[in-house]
Amino acid sequence: MLDEFEGTVQGHRDGHGFVQRDDGEADIYLPPNEMRAVLHKDRVKARVVRQDRRGRPEGRVVEIVERPEQPIIGRLLHEGGVWLVAPEDKRYGQDVLIPKGATGHAKVGQVVVVQLTEPPALFGQPVGRVKEVLGEIDDPGMEIEIAVRKYGVPHEFSEACLAEAKALPEKVRPVDKKGRIDLTDVPLVTIDGEDARDFDDAVYCEPAKVGRGKGWRLLVAIADVSAYVHTGSAIDIDAYDRATSVYFPRRVIPMLPEKLSNGLCSLNPEVERLCMVCDMLVAADGEIYAYQFYPAVMFSHARFTYTEVAAILGNTRGPEAAKRKERVKDLLNLADVYKALLKQRGKRGAVDFETTETQIICDDAGRIEKIVPRTRNEAHRLIEEAMLAANVCSADFIAQGKHPGLYRVHEGPTPEKKEILRGYLKAMGVGMSITDDPNPGEFQAIAEATKDRPDAQQIHTMLLRSMQQAIYTPINSGHFGLAYEAYTHFTSPIRRYPDLLVHRVIKAILGNTRYQLPMLPTPGEAHAKLAKRLASRVKAPTAKPQKATVAPSKEVLAWEAAGLHCSANERRADEASRDVEAWLKCKYMREHLGEEYGGVVTAATTFGIFVTLDAMYVEGLVHITELGGEYFKFDEMRQELRGERTGIRYAIGTRVRVQVSRVDLDGRKIDFRLVREGEDLTTRAMKDKGAAPAGVPVKASAKRSSRHKAESAAAEPRSEQRGAAAAAPEPQTAMQAFKAAVKKATNKMKGRKPRRP
């Protein structure tokens, strides 16, 4: 009998799937017939039965261990007298049948939430009932409503939580100031983005004598959320369940009720607020000479934006500085201590790659107006270094106090990732590599040495990809990327639960007591999923211990569970945010079908290249069948596709010109096709139709692509956007006619299976 194993089913939108094994071994492929009786995210027991034609281990599901209670979101359809819901997440692979009396008040075409009443079987589709009607697919904010339910993001506070928040005072009372340092006369200021609504942190700096030399006294004041959110309270339970605020374009799902997040805890200008202060002495070389923590009451003397501070620092005699002349000296002190901290960052060898982050600008209806890069100026970096300093001090304080807490741990690359990176650097002729036990300085040295190369972006991307994700854990292993021996999160308790726990631990140490984690709700599926993934990072050890080891205490295990829960929910928030951004970008790009843009290759895979457009910062796939009529081989070492006949290479950083050829809103996918010089509009249009102008032969790859499109369209019995597109008015130009034809073809093909493996 073959060995059986447990794992989680991960569906794929073309009907097949795989089992992600709990033991960390390679994923097991599940063909479409095996996927008929299981659902995406099911916990199953399976076994390997054979290898498929591509050499992948193919499995068979032996038993369904657990079917998590998961709502399915989709569009309600009525076809051939049968009601069904087509899942928005195509990884579920099959429609859900809805009995006639179970549709509720939903209408055809509306987006609904379905609760399963009968699971799928080999010869039967799943059955469910409509539990909630979300509305029409084009309603403003619908993408967010879908995402919060799809990823299980808690988006409604409990009645007990809201009642408790309502009972809180409107402002700081005299009784609240008891036992606190009065800092109301210290000109602390907040520096945040233009659209910020909750202000976690305020800063102040002045010159000071440090030891025998010169330096600065730097104060970082953080909102004292723990003064209002008590352990085990209704607000605390809801905050722990969320673990983080979730940020979407034009909307935030906060961790705390608005009365706290935007009011009582937010360090708004010209009002008193309770805070926890990290008071530091920083030497001229950027070394933190001494620090102390204490609870205080503060008064924010100004609310600055990053843009405003950068303008003042750039020109102290400019109009911005004239408006804030009483604060200019303080800002210059902050700039000086920032430069010193930056020197220390360089000495540590912390990794500092500049990456481009984007911001989606929406109109009042929630539609994208434009996508712009987020520019980081000196003010951003100034606040970042001040917050890093406070976080390091909080980690050191907890370690010195010998009290358990949550560290922010970022480990170095795994052995597998180290080997891939070494091979890549060698193949690219970098002339530098990493050691068996690398430190962050090695990565930074490679980044510095290659920053002027034409392929610098490609190399820096690979350096970043070789690193692991950071997690929350009570076991301190240091922060690899920042080159800190101990690091934690202290500076954002309004939006991150780990920071709130750190505040409570610091207060316990200051009061010579011990903080006890509450009996909070047990983490859900996200926790279990991450716990399995973390446990499978390395294979089971083989070396036997020389002596008996002490088992972790119940207290440490409780902190580990809290860390796993917070880490998992951080990932959940990131996934939900990315899903919404992808949906908005797809909707935006539907208006640009047929248009051409310059772009850069951001990833190469066995099935094609991903290209990010210069003008819009949108990523799409150029499938391998669109690269030309030759065989392209994926070079894992160089992370590139190379044509066997012509030697054409497509690697990270390669510049290309592409045409937007297809947008799949439900699948959050955008397809591009390469545009070659000398290829006119008519030729491209004919290629898309699988034909060619007179005298121009069609390549075999183009014929295959055209036949694939036709077969996909014929095999799909329904359009998921039935009746959504009305006839367009007669275009006046050739370009308008072409774009209208592309849009019409796209509407017909919505719901067809993509050309992805």
PDB file of C-alpha atoms in Angstrom, residues 30-221:
ATOM      1  CA  LEU A  30      -4.882  16.249  -8.907  1.00  0.00           C
ATOM      2  CA  PRO A  31      -6.473  15.724 -12.351  1.00  0.00           C
ATOM      3  CA  PRO A  32      -9.970  17.160 -13.081  1.00  0.00           C
ATOM      4  CA  ASN A  33     -11.738  13.856 -12.344  1.00  0.00           C
ATOM      5  CA  GLU A  34     -10.245  13.824  -8.810  1.00  0.00           C
ATOM      6  CA  MET A  35     -11.241  17.453  -8.304  1.00  0.00           C
ATOM      7  CA  ARG A  36     -14.927  16.677  -8.945  1.00  0.00           C
ATOM      8  CA  ALA A  37     -15.522  15.416  -5.392  1.00  0.00           C
ATOM      9  CA  VAL A  38     -13.433  17.992  -3.506  1.00  0.00           C
ATOM     10  CA  LEU A  39     -13.379  21.749  -3.144  1.00  0.00           C
ATOM     11  CA  HIS A  40     -10.615  24.326  -3.049  1.00  0.00           C
ATOM     12  CA  LYS A  41      -9.275  24.578   0.562  1.00  0.00           C
ATOM     13  CA  ASP A  42     -10.564  21.125   1.637  1.00  0.00           C
ATOM     14  CA  ARG A  43      -8.301  19.246   4.050  1.00  0.00           C
ATOM     15  CA  VAL A  44      -7.769  15.769   2.627  1.00  0.00           C
ATOM     16  CA  LYS A  45      -5.867  12.530   3.010  1.00  0.00           C
ATOM     17  CA  ALA A  46      -4.329  11.480  -0.308  1.00  0.00           C
ATOM     18  CA  ARG A  47      -1.717   9.209  -1.852  1.00  0.00           C
ATOM     19  CA  VAL A  48       0.490   9.253  -4.947  1.00  0.00           C
ATOM     20  CA  VAL A  49      -0.657   6.771  -7.608  1.00  0.00           C
ATOM     21  CA  ARG A  50       1.451   7.610 -10.656  1.00  0.00           C
ATOM     22  CA  GLN A  51       3.364  10.271 -12.563  1.00  0.00           C
ATOM     23  CA  ASP A  52       1.532  12.198 -15.258  1.00  0.00           C
ATOM     24  CA  ARG A  53       2.830  12.931 -18.762  1.00  0.00           C
ATOM     25  CA  ARG A  54       4.720  15.984 -17.517  1.00  0.00           C
ATOM     26  CA  GLY A  55       6.502  13.990 -14.826  1.00  0.00           C
ATOM     27  CA  ARG A  56       4.488  15.413 -11.929  1.00  0.00           C
ATOM     28  CA  PRO A  57       3.443  13.116  -9.061  1.00  0.00           C
ATOM     29  CA  GLU A  58      -0.284  12.489  -9.530  1.00  0.00           C
ATOM     30  CA  GLY A  59      -2.451  11.771  -6.516  1.00  0.00           C
ATOM     31  CA  ARG A  60      -5.800  10.351  -5.484  1.00  0.00           C
ATOM     32  CA  VAL A  61      -7.939  11.645  -2.642  1.00  0.00           C
ATOM     33  CA  VAL A  62      -8.556   8.869  -0.121  1.00  0.00           C
ATOM     34  CA  GLU A  63     -10.554  10.801   2.460  1.00  0.00           C
ATOM     35  CA  ILE A  64     -11.851  14.318   3.121  1.00  0.00           C
ATOM     36  CA  VAL A  65     -10.542  15.107   6.601  1.00  0.00           C
ATOM     37  CA  GLU A  66     -12.137  18.523   7.036  1.00  0.00           C
ATOM     38  CA  ARG A  67     -14.318  20.790   4.931  1.00  0.00           C
ATOM     39  CA  PRO A  68     -13.939  24.321   6.318  1.00  0.00           C
ATOM     40  CA  GLU A  69     -17.074  26.418   6.510  1.00  0.00           C
ATOM     41  CA  GLN A  70     -16.398  28.751   3.640  1.00  0.00           C
ATOM     42  CA  PRO A  71     -18.932  30.887   1.824  1.00  0.00           C
ATOM     43  CA  ILE A  72     -18.720  30.864  -1.960  1.00  0.00           C
ATOM     44  CA  ILE A  73     -19.201  34.188  -3.754  1.00  0.00           C
ATOM     45  CA  GLY A  74     -20.459  34.278  -7.328  1.00  0.00           C
ATOM     46  CA  ARG A  75     -23.048  35.404  -9.878  1.00  0.00           C
ATOM     47  CA  LEU A  76     -26.559  33.946  -9.827  1.00  0.00           C
ATOM     48  CA  LEU A  77     -27.528  32.528 -13.227  1.00  0.00           C
ATOM     49  CA  HIS A  78     -30.683  30.885 -14.607  1.00  0.00           C
ATOM     50  CA  GLU A  79     -29.958  28.473 -17.457  1.00  0.00           C
ATOM     51  CA  GLY A  80     -32.267  25.875 -18.944  1.00  0.00           C
ATOM     52  CA  GLY A  81     -34.651  26.208 -16.026  1.00  0.00           C
ATOM     53  CA  VAL A  82     -31.858  25.573 -13.509  1.00  0.00           C
ATOM     54  CA  TRP A  83     -30.607  28.102 -10.940  1.00  0.00           C
ATOM     55  CA  LEU A  84     -26.886  28.063 -10.289  1.00  0.00           C
ATOM     56  CA  VAL A  85     -24.085  30.245  -8.985  1.00  0.00           C
ATOM     57  CA  ALA A  86     -20.855  30.580 -10.951  1.00  0.00           C
ATOM     58  CA  PRO A  87     -18.098  31.083  -8.326  1.00  0.00           C
ATOM     59  CA  GLU A  88     -16.131  34.306  -8.647  1.00  0.00           C
ATOM     60  CA  ASP A  89     -13.041  32.365  -7.525  1.00  0.00           C
ATOM     61  CA  LYS A  90     -12.469  29.982 -10.427  1.00  0.00           C
ATOM     62  CA  ARG A  91     -10.344  27.689  -8.254  1.00  0.00           C
ATOM     63  CA  TYR A  92     -13.607  26.087  -7.085  1.00  0.00           C
ATOM     64  CA  GLY A  93     -13.845  24.579 -10.548  1.00  0.00           C
ATOM     65  CA  GLN A  94     -17.611  23.910 -10.709  1.00  0.00           C
ATOM     66  CA  ASP A  95     -20.874  25.787 -10.404  1.00  0.00           C
ATOM     67  CA  VAL A  96     -23.126  25.457  -7.349  1.00  0.00           C
ATOM     68  CA  LEU A  97     -26.713  24.332  -7.960  1.00  0.00           C
ATOM     69  CA  ILE A  98     -29.381  26.379  -6.157  1.00  0.00           C
ATOM     70  CA  PRO A  99     -32.820  24.800  -5.501  1.00  0.00           C
ATOM     71  CA  LYS A 100     -35.741  26.910  -6.689  1.00  0.00           C
ATOM     72  CA  GLY A 101     -36.756  28.034  -3.191  1.00  0.00           C
ATOM     73  CA  ALA A 102     -33.206  28.785  -2.024  1.00  0.00           C
ATOM     74  CA  THR A 103     -32.457  31.888  -4.139  1.00  0.00           C
ATOM     75  CA  GLY A 104     -33.883  34.292  -1.549  1.00  0.00           C
ATOM     76  CA  HIS A 105     -34.399  37.801  -2.954  1.00  0.00           C
ATOM     77  CA  ALA A 106     -31.535  37.517  -5.430  1.00  0.00           C
ATOM     78  CA  LYS A 107     -32.050  38.364  -9.090  1.00  0.00           C
ATOM     79  CA  VAL A 108     -30.329  36.923 -12.142  1.00  0.00           C
ATOM     80  CA  GLY A 109     -26.828  38.332 -12.611  1.00  0.00           C
ATOM     81  CA  GLN A 110     -26.440  39.609  -9.054  1.00  0.00           C
ATOM     82  CA  VAL A 111     -23.425  38.812  -6.906  1.00  0.00           C
ATOM     83  CA  VAL A 112     -24.417  36.555  -4.013  1.00  0.00           C
ATOM     84  CA  VAL A 113     -22.885  34.658  -1.101  1.00  0.00           C
ATOM     85  CA  VAL A 114     -23.709  30.947  -1.090  1.00  0.00           C
ATOM     86  CA  GLN A 115     -23.671  28.495   1.785  1.00  0.00           C
ATOM     87  CA  LEU A 116     -23.222  24.859   0.740  1.00  0.00           C
ATOM     88  CA  THR A 117     -25.941  22.425   1.800  1.00  0.00           C
ATOM     89  CA  GLU A 118     -24.631  19.404  -0.129  1.00  0.00           C
ATOM     90  CA  PRO A 119     -20.956  18.772  -0.966  1.00  0.00           C
ATOM     91  CA  PRO A 120     -19.817  17.851  -4.473  1.00  0.00           C
ATOM     92  CA  ALA A 121     -19.573  14.215  -5.531  1.00  0.00           C
ATOM     93  CA  LEU A 122     -17.940  12.405  -8.425  1.00  0.00           C
ATOM     94  CA  PHE A 123     -21.237  12.464 -10.328  1.00  0.00           C
ATOM     95  CA  GLY A 124     -22.972  15.430  -8.761  1.00  0.00           C
ATOM     96  CA  GLN A 125     -22.407  19.148  -8.421  1.00  0.00           C
ATOM     97  CA  PRO A 126     -22.418  20.902  -5.054  1.00  0.00           C
ATOM     98  CA  VAL A 127     -25.751  22.312  -3.878  1.00  0.00           C
ATOM     99  CA  GLY A 128     -26.233  25.459  -1.834  1.00  0.00           C
ATOM    100  CA  ARG A 129     -28.537  28.295  -0.812  1.00  0.00           C
ATOM    101  CA  VAL A 130     -28.192  32.047  -1.209  1.00  0.00           C
ATOM    102  CA  LYS A 131     -27.178  33.443   2.156  1.00  0.00           C
ATOM    103  CA  GLU A 132     -26.549  37.097   1.228  1.00  0.00           C
ATOM    104  CA  VAL A 133     -27.115  39.359  -1.780  1.00  0.00           C
ATOM    105  CA  LEU A 134     -24.222  41.766  -2.402  1.00  0.00           C
ATOM    106  CA  GLY A 135     -25.672  43.570  -5.439  1.00  0.00           C
ATOM    107  CA  GLU A 136     -24.785  44.160  -9.068  1.00  0.00           C
ATOM    108  CA  ILE A 137     -21.283  43.422 -10.344  1.00  0.00           C
ATOM    109  CA  ASP A 138     -20.760  47.071 -11.397  1.00  0.00           C
ATOM    110  CA  ASP A 139     -21.873  48.598  -8.092  1.00  0.00           C
ATOM    111  CA  PRO A 140     -19.192  50.911  -6.624  1.00  0.00           C
ATOM    112  CA  GLY A 141     -17.048  49.050  -4.095  1.00  0.00           C
ATOM    113  CA  MET A 142     -18.325  45.603  -5.138  1.00  0.00           C
ATOM    114  CA  GLU A 143     -14.741  44.352  -5.560  1.00  0.00           C
ATOM    115  CA  ILE A 144     -14.112  45.091  -1.861  1.00  0.00           C
ATOM    116  CA  GLU A 145     -17.362  43.423  -0.732  1.00  0.00           C
ATOM    117  CA  ILE A 146     -16.294  40.317  -2.655  1.00  0.00           C
ATOM    118  CA  ALA A 147     -12.725  40.330  -1.306  1.00  0.00           C
ATOM    119  CA  VAL A 148     -13.618  40.640   2.381  1.00  0.00           C
ATOM    120  CA  ARG A 149     -15.904  37.604   2.106  1.00  0.00           C
ATOM    121  CA  LYS A 150     -13.628  35.660  -0.219  1.00  0.00           C
ATOM    122  CA  TYR A 151     -10.710  35.930   2.219  1.00  0.00           C
ATOM    123  CA  GLY A 152     -12.788  35.833   5.394  1.00  0.00           C
ATOM    124  CA  VAL A 153     -11.797  39.338   6.520  1.00  0.00           C
ATOM    125  CA  PRO A 154     -13.913  40.358   9.547  1.00  0.00           C
ATOM    126  CA  HIS A 155     -15.643  43.561   8.443  1.00  0.00           C
ATOM    127  CA  GLU A 156     -18.369  44.109  11.047  1.00  0.00           C
ATOM    128  CA  PHE A 157     -17.687  44.812  14.713  1.00  0.00           C
ATOM    129  CA  SER A 158     -19.681  42.886  17.305  1.00  0.00           C
ATOM    130  CA  GLU A 159     -22.465  44.692  19.145  1.00  0.00           C
ATOM    131  CA  ALA A 160     -20.548  44.263  22.412  1.00  0.00           C
ATOM    132  CA  CYS A 161     -17.471  45.882  20.865  1.00  0.00           C
ATOM    133  CA  LEU A 162     -19.412  48.866  19.530  1.00  0.00           C
ATOM    134  CA  ALA A 163     -21.229  49.321  22.849  1.00  0.00           C
ATOM    135  CA  GLU A 164     -17.923  49.280  24.706  1.00  0.00           C
ATOM    136  CA  ALA A 165     -16.399  51.811  22.306  1.00  0.00           C
ATOM    137  CA  LYS A 166     -19.437  54.085  22.641  1.00  0.00           C
ATOM    138  CA  ALA A 167     -19.006  54.140  26.420  1.00  0.00           C
ATOM    139  CA  LEU A 168     -15.427  55.440  26.166  1.00  0.00           C
ATOM    140  CA  PRO A 169     -14.799  59.143  26.918  1.00  0.00           C
ATOM    141  CA  GLU A 170     -14.606  61.692  24.108  1.00  0.00           C
ATOM    142  CA  LYS A 171     -11.292  63.134  25.285  1.00  0.00           C
ATOM    143  CA  VAL A 172      -8.469  62.639  27.799  1.00  0.00           C
ATOM    144  CA  ARG A 173      -9.762  63.176  31.353  1.00  0.00           C
ATOM    145  CA  PRO A 174      -7.747  64.357  34.366  1.00  0.00           C
ATOM    146  CA  VAL A 175      -7.998  60.885  35.908  1.00  0.00           C
ATOM    147  CA  ASP A 176      -6.392  59.386  32.768  1.00  0.00           C
ATOM    148  CA  LYS A 177      -3.228  61.469  33.284  1.00  0.00           C
ATOM    149  CA  LYS A 178      -2.443  59.887  36.643  1.00  0.00           C
ATOM    150  CA  GLY A 179       1.014  58.303  36.759  1.00  0.00           C
ATOM    151  CA  ARG A 180       2.022  59.787  33.380  1.00  0.00           C
ATOM    152  CA  ILE A 181       4.773  62.217  32.366  1.00  0.00           C
ATOM    153  CA  ASP A 182       3.350  65.517  31.124  1.00  0.00           C
ATOM    154  CA  LEU A 183       4.847  66.235  27.679  1.00  0.00           C
ATOM    155  CA  THR A 184       2.187  68.684  26.528  1.00  0.00           C
ATOM    156  CA  ASP A 185       4.751  71.497  26.305  1.00  0.00           C
ATOM    157  CA  VAL A 186       7.143  69.417  24.148  1.00  0.00           C
ATOM    158  CA  PRO A 187       6.499  70.318  20.467  1.00  0.00           C
ATOM    159  CA  LEU A 188       5.852  66.773  19.221  1.00  0.00           C
ATOM    160  CA  VAL A 189       4.509  66.651  15.641  1.00  0.00           C
ATOM    161  CA  THR A 190       3.020  63.993  13.361  1.00  0.00           C
ATOM    162  CA  ILE A 191       4.340  63.405   9.826  1.00  0.00           C
ATOM    163  CA  ASP A 192       2.132  61.239   7.588  1.00  0.00           C
ATOM    164  CA  GLY A 193       0.687  60.953   4.101  1.00  0.00           C
ATOM    165  CA  GLU A 194      -1.898  63.388   2.752  1.00  0.00           C
ATOM    166  CA  ASP A 195      -4.700  60.815   2.977  1.00  0.00           C
ATOM    167  CA  ALA A 196      -3.856  59.513   6.492  1.00  0.00           C
ATOM    168  CA  ARG A 197      -6.738  59.512   8.987  1.00  0.00           C
ATOM    169  CA  ASP A 198      -5.235  57.747  11.998  1.00  0.00           C
ATOM    170  CA  PHE A 199      -1.987  59.044  13.482  1.00  0.00           C
ATOM    171  CA  ASP A 200      -0.028  56.432  15.467  1.00  0.00           C
ATOM    172  CA  ASP A 201       3.219  58.287  15.980  1.00  0.00           C
ATOM    173  CA  ALA A 202       4.638  61.712  16.803  1.00  0.00           C
ATOM    174  CA  VAL A 203       8.316  62.775  16.907  1.00  0.00           C
ATOM    175  CA  TYR A 204      10.545  65.444  18.410  1.00  0.00           C
ATOM    176  CA  CYS A 205      14.326  65.914  18.367  1.00  0.00           C
ATOM    177  CA  GLU A 206      16.787  68.321  19.984  1.00  0.00           C
ATOM    178  CA  PRO A 207      20.603  68.451  20.225  1.00  0.00           C
ATOM    179  CA  ALA A 208      22.002  66.833  23.369  1.00  0.00           C
ATOM    180  CA  LYS A 209      25.288  65.805  24.936  1.00  0.00           C
ATOM    181  CA  VAL A 210      25.797  62.070  24.553  1.00  0.00           C
ATOM    182  CA  GLY A 211      28.614  60.713  26.700  1.00  0.00           C
ATOM    183  CA  ARG A 212      31.504  63.091  26.008  1.00  0.00           C
ATOM    184  CA  GLY A 213      30.375  63.998  22.545  1.00  0.00           C
ATOM    185  CA  LYS A 214      27.501  65.597  20.704  1.00  0.00           C
ATOM    186  CA  GLY A 215      24.335  63.877  19.687  1.00  0.00           C
ATOM    187  CA  TRP A 216      20.566  64.169  19.889  1.00  0.00           C
ATOM    188  CA  ARG A 217      17.660  63.352  22.115  1.00  0.00           C
ATOM    189  CA  LEU A 218      14.971  61.702  19.987  1.00  0.00           C
ATOM    190  CA  LEU A 219      11.428  61.202  21.292  1.00  0.00           C
ATOM    191  CA  VAL A 220       9.065  58.818  19.530  1.00  0.00           C
ATOM    192  CA  ALA A 221       5.574  59.021  21.061  1.00  0.00           C
TER     193      ALA A 221
END
